[in-house]
CSV table of C-alpha atoms and ligand atoms in Angstrom, one decimal:
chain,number,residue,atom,x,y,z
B,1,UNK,CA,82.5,66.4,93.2
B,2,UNK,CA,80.5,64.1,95.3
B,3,UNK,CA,81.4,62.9,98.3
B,4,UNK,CA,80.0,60.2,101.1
B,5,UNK,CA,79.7,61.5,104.7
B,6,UNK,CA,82.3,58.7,105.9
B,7,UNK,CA,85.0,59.8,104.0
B,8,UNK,CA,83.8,63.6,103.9
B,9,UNK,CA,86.8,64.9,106.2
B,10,UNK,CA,89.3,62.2,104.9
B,11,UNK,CA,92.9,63.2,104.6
B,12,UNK,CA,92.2,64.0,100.9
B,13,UNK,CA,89.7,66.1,101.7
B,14,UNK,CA,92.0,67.9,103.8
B,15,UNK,CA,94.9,67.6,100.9
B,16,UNK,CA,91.8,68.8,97.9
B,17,UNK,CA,91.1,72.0,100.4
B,18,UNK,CA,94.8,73.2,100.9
B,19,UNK,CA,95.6,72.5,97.7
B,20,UNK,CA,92.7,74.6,96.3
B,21,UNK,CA,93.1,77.5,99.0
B,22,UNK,CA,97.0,77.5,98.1
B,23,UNK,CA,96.1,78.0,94.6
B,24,UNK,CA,93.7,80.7,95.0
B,25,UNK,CA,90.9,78.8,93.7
B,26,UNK,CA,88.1,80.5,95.5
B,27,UNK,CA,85.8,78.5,93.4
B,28,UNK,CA,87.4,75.4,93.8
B,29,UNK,CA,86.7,75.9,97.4
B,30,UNK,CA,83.6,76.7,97.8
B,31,UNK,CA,82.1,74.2,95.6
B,32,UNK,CA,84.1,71.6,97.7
B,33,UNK,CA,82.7,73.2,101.1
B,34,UNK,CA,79.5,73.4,99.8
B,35,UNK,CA,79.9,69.5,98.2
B,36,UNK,CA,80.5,68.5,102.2
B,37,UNK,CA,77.2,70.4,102.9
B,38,UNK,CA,75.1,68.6,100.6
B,39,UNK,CA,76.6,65.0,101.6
B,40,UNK,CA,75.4,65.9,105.1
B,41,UNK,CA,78.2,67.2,107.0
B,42,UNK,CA,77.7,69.7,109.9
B,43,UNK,CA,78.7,73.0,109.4
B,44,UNK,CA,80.4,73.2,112.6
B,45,UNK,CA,83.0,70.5,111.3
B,46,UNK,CA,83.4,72.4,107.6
B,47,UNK,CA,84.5,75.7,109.8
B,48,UNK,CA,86.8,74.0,112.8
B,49,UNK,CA,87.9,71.0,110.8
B,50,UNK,CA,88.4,72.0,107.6
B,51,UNK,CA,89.0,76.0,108.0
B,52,UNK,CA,90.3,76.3,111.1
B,53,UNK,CA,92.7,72.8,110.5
B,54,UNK,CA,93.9,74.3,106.9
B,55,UNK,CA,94.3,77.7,108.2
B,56,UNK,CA,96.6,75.9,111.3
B,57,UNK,CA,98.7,74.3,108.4
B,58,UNK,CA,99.0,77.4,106.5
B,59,UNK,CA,100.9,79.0,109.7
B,60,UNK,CA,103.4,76.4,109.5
B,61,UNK,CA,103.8,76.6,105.9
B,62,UNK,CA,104.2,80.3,105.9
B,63,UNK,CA,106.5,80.0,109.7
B,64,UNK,CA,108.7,77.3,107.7
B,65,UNK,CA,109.1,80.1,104.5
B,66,UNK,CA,107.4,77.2,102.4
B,67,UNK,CA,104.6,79.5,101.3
B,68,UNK,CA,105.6,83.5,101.1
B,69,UNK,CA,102.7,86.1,102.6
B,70,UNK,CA,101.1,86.7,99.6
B,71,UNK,CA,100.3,82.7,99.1
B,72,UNK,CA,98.9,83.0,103.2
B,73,UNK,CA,97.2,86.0,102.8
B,74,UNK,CA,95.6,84.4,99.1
B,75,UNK,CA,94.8,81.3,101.3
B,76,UNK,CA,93.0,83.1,103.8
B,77,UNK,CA,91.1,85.0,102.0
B,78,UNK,CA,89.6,82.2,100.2
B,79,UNK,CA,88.7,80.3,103.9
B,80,UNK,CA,87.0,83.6,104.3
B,81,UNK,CA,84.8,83.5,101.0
B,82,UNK,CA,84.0,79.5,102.2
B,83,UNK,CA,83.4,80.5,105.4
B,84,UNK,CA,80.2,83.2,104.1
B,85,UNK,CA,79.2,80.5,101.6
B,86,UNK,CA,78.5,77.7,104.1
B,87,UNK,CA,77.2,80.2,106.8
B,88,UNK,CA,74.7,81.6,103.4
B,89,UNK,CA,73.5,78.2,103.1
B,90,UNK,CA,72.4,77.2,106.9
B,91,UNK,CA,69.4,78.3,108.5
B,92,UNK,CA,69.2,78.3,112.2
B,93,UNK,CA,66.1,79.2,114.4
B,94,UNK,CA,67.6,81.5,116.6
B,95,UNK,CA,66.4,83.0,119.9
B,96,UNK,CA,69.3,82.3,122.5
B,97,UNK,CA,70.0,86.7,122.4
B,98,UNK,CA,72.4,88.5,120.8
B,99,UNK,CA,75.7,89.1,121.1
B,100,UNK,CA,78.5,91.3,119.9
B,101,UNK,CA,81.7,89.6,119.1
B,102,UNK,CA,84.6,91.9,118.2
B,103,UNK,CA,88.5,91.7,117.7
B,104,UNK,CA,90.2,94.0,120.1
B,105,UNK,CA,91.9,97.3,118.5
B,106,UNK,CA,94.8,96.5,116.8
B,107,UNK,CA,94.0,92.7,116.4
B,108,UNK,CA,93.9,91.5,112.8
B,109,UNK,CA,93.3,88.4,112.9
B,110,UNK,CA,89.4,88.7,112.0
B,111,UNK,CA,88.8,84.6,110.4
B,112,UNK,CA,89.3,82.9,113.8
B,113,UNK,CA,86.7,85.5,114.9
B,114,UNK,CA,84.5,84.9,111.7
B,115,UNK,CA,84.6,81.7,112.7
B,116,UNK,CA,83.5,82.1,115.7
B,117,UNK,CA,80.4,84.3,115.3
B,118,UNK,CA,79.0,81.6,112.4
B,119,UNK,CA,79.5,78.8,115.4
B,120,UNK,CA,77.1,81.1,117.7
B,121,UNK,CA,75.1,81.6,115.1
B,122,UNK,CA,74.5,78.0,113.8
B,123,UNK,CA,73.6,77.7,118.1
B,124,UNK,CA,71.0,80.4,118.0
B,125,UNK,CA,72.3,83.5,118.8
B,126,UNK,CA,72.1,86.4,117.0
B,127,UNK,CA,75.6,87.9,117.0
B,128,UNK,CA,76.7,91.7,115.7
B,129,UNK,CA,79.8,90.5,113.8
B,130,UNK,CA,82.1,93.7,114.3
B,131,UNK,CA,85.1,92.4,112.8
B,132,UNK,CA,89.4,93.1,113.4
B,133,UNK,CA,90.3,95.9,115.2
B,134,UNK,CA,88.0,97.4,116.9
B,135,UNK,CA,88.3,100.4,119.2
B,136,UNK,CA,87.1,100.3,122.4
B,137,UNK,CA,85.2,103.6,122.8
B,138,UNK,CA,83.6,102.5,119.0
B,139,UNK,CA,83.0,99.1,120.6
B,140,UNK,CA,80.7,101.2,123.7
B,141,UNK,CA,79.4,102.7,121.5
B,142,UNK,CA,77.9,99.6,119.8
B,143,UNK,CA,77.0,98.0,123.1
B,144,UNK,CA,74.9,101.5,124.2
B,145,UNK,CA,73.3,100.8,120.8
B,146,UNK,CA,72.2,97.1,121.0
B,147,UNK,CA,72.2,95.9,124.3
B,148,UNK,CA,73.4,92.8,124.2
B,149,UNK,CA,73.8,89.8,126.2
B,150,UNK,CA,77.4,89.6,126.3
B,151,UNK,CA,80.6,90.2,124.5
B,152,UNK,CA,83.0,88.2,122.8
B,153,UNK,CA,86.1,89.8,122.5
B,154,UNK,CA,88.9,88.1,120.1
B,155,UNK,CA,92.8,88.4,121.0
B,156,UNK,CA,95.0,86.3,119.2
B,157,UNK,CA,98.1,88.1,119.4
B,158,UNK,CA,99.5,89.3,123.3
B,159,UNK,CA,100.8,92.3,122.2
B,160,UNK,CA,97.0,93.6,122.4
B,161,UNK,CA,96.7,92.6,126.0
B,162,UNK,CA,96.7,96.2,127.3
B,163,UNK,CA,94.0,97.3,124.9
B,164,UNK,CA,92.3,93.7,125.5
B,165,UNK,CA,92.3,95.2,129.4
B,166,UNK,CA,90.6,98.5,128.5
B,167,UNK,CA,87.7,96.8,126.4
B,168,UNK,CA,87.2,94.1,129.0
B,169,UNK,CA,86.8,97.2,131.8
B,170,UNK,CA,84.8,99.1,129.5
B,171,UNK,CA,82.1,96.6,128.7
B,172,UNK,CA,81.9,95.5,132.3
B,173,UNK,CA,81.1,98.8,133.4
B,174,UNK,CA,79.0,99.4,130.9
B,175,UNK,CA,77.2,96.2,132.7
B,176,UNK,CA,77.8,93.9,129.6
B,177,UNK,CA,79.9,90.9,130.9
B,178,UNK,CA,82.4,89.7,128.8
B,179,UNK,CA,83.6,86.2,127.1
B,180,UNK,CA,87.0,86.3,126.2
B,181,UNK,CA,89.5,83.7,124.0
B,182,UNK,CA,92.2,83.5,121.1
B,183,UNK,CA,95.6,82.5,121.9
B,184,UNK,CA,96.7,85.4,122.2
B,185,UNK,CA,95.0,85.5,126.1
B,186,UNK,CA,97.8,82.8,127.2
B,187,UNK,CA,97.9,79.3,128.2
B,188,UNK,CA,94.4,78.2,129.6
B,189,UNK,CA,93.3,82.2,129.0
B,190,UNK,CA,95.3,83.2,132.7
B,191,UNK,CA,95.2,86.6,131.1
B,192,UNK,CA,91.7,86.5,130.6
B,193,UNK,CA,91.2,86.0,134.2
B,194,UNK,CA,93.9,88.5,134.7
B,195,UNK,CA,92.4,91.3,132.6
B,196,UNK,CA,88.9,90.9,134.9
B,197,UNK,CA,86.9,88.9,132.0
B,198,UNK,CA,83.8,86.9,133.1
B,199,UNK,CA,84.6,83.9,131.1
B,200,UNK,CA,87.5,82.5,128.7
B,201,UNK,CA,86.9,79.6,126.0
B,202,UNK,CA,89.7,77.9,124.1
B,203,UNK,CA,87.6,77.1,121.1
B,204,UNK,CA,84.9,77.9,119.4
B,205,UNK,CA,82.8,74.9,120.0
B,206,UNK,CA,83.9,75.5,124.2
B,207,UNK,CA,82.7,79.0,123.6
B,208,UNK,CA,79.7,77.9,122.5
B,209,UNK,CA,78.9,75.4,125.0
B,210,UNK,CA,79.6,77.9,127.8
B,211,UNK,CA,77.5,80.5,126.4
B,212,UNK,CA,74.7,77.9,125.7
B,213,UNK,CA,75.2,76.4,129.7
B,214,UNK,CA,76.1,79.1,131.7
B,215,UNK,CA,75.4,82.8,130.9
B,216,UNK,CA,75.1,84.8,132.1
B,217,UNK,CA,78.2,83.5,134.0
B,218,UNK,CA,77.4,83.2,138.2
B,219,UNK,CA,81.3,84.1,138.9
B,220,UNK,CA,82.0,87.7,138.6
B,221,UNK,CA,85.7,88.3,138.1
B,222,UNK,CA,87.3,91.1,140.8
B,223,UNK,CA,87.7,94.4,139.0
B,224,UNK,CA,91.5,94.3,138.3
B,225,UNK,CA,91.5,98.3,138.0
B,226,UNK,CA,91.5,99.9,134.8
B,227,UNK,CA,95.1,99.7,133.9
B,228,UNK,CA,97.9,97.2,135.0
B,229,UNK,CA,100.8,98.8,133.1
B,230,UNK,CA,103.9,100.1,136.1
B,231,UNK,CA,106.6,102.9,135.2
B,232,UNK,CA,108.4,100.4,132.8
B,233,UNK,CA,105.3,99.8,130.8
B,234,UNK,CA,104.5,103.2,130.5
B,235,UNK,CA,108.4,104.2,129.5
B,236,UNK,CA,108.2,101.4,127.1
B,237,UNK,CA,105.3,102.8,125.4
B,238,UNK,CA,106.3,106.5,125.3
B,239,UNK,CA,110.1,105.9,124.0
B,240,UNK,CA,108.6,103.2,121.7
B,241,UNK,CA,109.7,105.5,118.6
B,242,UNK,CA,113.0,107.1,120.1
B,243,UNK,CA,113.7,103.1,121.1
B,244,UNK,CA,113.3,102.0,117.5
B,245,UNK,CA,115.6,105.2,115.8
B,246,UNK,CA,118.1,105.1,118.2
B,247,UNK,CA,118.7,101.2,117.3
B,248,UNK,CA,118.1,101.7,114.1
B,249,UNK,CA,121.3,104.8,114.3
B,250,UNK,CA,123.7,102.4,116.1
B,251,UNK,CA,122.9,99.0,113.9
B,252,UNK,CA,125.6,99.7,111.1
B,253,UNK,CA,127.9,100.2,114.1
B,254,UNK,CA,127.3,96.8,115.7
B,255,UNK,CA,126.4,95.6,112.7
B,256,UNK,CA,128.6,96.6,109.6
B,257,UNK,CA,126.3,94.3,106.9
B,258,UNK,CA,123.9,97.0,107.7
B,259,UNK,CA,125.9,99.3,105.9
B,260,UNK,CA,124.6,97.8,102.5
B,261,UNK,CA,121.0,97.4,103.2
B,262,UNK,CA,118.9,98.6,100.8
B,263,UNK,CA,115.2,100.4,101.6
B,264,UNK,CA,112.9,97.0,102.2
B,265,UNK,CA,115.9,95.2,104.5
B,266,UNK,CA,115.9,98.7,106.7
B,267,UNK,CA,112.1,98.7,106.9
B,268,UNK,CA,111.5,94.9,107.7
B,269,UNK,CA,114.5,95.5,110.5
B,270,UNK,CA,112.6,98.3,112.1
B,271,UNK,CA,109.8,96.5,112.2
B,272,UNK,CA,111.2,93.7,114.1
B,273,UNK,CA,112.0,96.2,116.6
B,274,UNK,CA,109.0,97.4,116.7
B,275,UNK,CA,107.6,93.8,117.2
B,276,UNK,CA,110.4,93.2,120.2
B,277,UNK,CA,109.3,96.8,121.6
B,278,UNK,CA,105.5,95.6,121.3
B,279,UNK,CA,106.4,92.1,122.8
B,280,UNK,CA,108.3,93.6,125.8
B,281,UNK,CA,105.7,96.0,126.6
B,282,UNK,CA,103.0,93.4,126.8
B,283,UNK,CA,105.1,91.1,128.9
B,284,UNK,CA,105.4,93.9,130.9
B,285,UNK,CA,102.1,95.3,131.3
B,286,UNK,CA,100.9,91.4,132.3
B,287,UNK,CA,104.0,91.1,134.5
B,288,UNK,CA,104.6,87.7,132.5
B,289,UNK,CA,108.1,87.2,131.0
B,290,UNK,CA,107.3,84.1,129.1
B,291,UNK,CA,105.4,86.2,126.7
B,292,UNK,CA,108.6,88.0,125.7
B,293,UNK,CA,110.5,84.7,125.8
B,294,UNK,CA,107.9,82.8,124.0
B,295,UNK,CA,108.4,85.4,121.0
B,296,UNK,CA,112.2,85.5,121.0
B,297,UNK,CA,112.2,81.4,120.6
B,298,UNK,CA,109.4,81.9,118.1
B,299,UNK,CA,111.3,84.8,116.1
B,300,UNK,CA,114.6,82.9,115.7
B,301,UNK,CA,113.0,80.2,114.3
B,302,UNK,CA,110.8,81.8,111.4
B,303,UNK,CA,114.4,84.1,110.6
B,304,UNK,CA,115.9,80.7,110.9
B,305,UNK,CA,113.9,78.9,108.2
B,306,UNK,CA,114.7,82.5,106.3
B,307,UNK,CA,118.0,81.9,106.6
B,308,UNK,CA,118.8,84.9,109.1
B,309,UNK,CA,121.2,83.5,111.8
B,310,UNK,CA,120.1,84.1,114.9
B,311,UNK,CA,122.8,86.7,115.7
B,312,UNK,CA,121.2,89.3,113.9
B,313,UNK,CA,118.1,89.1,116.1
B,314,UNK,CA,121.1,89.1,119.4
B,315,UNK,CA,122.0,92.3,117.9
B,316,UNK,CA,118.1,93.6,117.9
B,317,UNK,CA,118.0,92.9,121.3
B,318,UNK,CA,121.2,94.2,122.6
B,319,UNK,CA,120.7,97.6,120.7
B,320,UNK,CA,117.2,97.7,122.9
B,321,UNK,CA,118.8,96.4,125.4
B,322,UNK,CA,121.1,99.1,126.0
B,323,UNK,CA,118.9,101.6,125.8
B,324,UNK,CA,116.7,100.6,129.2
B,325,UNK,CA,119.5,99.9,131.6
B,326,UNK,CA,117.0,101.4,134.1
B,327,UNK,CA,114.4,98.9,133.7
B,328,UNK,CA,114.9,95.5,135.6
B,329,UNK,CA,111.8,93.8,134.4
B,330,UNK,CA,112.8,94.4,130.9
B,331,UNK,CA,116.2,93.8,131.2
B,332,UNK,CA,115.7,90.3,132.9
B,333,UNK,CA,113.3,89.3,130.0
B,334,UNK,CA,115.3,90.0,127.5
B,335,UNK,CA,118.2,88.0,129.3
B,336,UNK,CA,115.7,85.6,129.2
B,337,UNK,CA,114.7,85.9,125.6
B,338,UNK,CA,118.8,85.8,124.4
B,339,UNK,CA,119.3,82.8,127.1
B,340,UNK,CA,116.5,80.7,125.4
B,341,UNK,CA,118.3,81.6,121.9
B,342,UNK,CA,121.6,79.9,123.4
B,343,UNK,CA,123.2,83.2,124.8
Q,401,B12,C1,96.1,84.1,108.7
Q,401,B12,C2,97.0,84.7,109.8
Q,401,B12,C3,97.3,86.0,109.8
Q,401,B12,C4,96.5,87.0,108.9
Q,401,B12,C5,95.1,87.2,109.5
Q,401,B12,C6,94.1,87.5,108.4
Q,401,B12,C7,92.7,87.3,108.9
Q,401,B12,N1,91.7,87.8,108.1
Q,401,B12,O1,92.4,86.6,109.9
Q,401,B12,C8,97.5,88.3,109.0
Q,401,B12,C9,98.4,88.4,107.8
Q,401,B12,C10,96.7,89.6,109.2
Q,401,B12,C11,98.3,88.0,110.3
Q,401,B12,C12,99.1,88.9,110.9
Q,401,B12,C13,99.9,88.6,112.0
Q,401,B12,N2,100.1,87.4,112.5
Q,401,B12,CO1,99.1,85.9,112.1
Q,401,B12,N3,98.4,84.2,111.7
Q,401,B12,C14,97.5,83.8,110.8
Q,401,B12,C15,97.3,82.3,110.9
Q,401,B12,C16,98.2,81.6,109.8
Q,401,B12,C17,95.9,81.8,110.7
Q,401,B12,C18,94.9,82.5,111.7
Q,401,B12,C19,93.6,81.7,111.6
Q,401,B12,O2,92.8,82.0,110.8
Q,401,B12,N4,93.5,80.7,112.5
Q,401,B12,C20,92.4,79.7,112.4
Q,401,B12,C21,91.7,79.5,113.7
Q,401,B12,C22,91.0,78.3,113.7
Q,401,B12,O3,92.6,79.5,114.8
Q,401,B12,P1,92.2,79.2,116.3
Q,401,B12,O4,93.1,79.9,117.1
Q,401,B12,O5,92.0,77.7,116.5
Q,401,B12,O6,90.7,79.9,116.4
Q,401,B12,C23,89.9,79.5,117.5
Q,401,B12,C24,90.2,80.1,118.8
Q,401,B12,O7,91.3,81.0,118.7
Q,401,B12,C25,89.0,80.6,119.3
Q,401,B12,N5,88.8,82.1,119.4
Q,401,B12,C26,89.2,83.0,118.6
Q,401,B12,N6,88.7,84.2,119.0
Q,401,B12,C27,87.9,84.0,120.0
Q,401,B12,C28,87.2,84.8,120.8
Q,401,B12,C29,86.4,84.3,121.9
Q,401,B12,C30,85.6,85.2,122.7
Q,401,B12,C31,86.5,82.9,122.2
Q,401,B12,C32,85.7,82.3,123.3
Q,401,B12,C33,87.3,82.0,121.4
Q,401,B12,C34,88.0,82.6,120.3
Q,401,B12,O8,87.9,80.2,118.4
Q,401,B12,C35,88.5,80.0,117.1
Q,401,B12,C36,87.6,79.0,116.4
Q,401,B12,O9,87.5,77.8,117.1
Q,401,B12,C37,97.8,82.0,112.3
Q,401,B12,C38,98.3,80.6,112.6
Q,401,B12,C39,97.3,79.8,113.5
Q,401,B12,N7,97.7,78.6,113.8
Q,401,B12,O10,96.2,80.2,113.8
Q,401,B12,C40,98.9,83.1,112.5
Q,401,B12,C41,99.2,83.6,113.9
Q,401,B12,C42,98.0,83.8,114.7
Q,401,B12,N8,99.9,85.0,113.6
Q,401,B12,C43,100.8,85.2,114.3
Q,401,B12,C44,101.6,86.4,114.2
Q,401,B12,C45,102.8,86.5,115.1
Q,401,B12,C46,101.2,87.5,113.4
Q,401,B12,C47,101.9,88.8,113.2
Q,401,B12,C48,102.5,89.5,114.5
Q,401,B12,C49,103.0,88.6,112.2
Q,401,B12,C50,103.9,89.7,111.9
Q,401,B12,N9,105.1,89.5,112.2
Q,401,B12,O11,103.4,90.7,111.4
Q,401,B12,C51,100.8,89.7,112.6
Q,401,B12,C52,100.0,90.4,113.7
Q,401,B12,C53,98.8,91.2,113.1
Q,401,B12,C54,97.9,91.8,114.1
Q,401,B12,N10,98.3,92.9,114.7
Q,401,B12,O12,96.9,91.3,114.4
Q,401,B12,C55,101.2,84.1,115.3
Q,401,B12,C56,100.7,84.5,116.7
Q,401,B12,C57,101.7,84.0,117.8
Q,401,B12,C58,101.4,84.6,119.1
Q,401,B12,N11,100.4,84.2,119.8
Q,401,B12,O13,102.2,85.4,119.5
Q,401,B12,C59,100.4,82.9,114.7
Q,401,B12,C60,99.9,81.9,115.7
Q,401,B12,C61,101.4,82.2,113.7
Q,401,B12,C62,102.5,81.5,114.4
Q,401,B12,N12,102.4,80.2,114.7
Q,401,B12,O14,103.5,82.1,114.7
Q,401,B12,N13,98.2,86.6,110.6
């Protein structure tokens, strides 16, 4: 396939890439990405533009139940195989320091990361790729070990706010200052700030200009303490099991279709109570209740394009609802969480 640098990043380039990512044509892909490589365009716009763009598009494909899990996961896995091949094929002369980039525990989402550490790396630094999920004391560890110039620490989902917090106060007293960004630290990164880290970047490319400007950063964030969570947090946490199986005993009551579920519909339901358990505690440990809002509007509209009505996930909430009548916090963000669901 050749291609002219004009037209590299066309909208059928874009159409050519999420078609071949879609069909699992790891090949496909990588000789494309590598095609835009030879014509002369940057690596830095084959990873953000092309990757990251696609990888966008494959969210809404799979929020919108027009591609299933397996076709997402398939997808991503292929941006990953892209993403080695054109970091494989660019040298860079390196010599900016190192740097440890890591997702924080329980964070999956290892691409975005991926993607990040080939941007640093295409801007000179040498970064210790540690990949999704890492725990904190492992992360220490590593730091002990290497000594680098800073961490970047990956959160792309809020639920991993508290352990985001423990990393954030572990690498700063281990006198390793800390970059942090993926969505998952809020609008404009306020829980970056909140959690005590140095710096927040929304992107990749920010991320690297910040690091390549101003680093080691000259504002040193207030020591927020080493843990945020209150009494509610910490009972949200504890019960977490006993929350789930008790609303998992009283569904058929509420809800007679239960009745007939068979093994996959009882485990995917438990797990969306364990997802509203998770989203509630995070909301609480950051005092925010848009966090648990923002995922109620966002969960009844992927079981909406599933064809769940939205009652079902009223019913979730009421049967965790009723079991924390002795919370405030919680119960005012879930009113707020049914409210923006229409009652
Ligand atoms: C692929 C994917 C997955 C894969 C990840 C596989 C992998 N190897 O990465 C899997 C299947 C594991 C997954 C699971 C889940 N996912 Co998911 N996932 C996605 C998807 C479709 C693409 C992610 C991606 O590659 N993005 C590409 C890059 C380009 O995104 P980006 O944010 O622009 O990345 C830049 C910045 O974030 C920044 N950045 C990232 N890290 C860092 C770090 C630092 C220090 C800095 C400075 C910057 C920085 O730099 C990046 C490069 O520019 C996104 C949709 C999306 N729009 O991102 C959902 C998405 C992230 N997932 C989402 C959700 C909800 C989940 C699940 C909870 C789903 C579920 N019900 O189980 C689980 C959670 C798993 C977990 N505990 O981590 C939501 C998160 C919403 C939210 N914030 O609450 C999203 C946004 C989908 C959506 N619109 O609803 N997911």
């Amino acid at each position: 396939m050749s291609i002219t640098v004009s037209s590299a990043l066309s909208p059928d380039v874009f159409d050519s890439y999420l078609t071949l990512v879609g069909d699992g044509d790891e090949r496909g892909a990588v000789d494309l990405a590598i095609s835009l490589l030879d014509a002369g365009v940057p690596a830095q716009r084959i990873i953000v533009d092309l990757i990251g763009g696609t990888q966008a598009r494959v969210g809404e494909l799979w929020a919108s139940n027009e591609w299933g899990v397996a076709r997402e996961h398939s997808a991503t896995a292929v941006s990953e195989r892209v993403l080695a091949a054109v970091a494989s094929r660019t040298d860079v002369p390196g010599g900016r320091g190192r740097l440890t980039l890591a997702c924080v525990d329980g964070e999956w989402h290892g691409l975005p990361a991926r993607m990040l550490a080939e941007l640093l790396r295409l801007d000179g630094w040498r970064v210790d790729f540690l990949g999704a999920s890492v725990p904190g004391r492992h992360l220490i560890t590593h730091l002990h070990q290497t000594g680098p110039d800073a961490v970047a620490l990956s959160c792309m989902i809020p639920t991993r706010l508290p352990r985001a917090h423990a990393a954030i106060t572990a690498c700063r007293a281990a006198g390793v200052p800390v970059i942090a960004g993926g969505r998952g630290f809020g609008p404009a990164g306020k829980y970056a700030e909140q959690l005590g880290a140095d710096a927040w970047a929304a992107t990749g490319e920010q991320a690297v200009a910040r690091l390549a400007s101003d680093w080691p950063p000259s504002f040193v964030a207030d020591d927020p303490g080493t843990f945020l969570g209150d009494e509610e947090y910490t009972h949200m946490v504890r019960s977490r099991p006993q929350l789930i199986a008790t609303a998992m005993d009283r569904l058929p009551v509420v809800f007679p279709g239960a009745h007939h579920y068979d093994q996959a519909q009882i485990d995917a339901t438990a797990e969306d109570l364990g997802h509203i358990a998770d989203f509630l505690a995070a909301a609480l440990y950051v005092a925010d209740d848009q966090i648990f809002v923002e995922f109620v509007r966002w969960t009844a509209e992927v079981l909406r394009t599933r064809g769940v009505p939205v009652s079902a996930l009223r019913v979730g909430l009421r049967l965790i609802r009723d079991q924390l009548v002795d919370f405030p916090a919680a119960l005012r963000m879930i009113d707020g969480g049914v409210a923006a669901i229409g009652g």
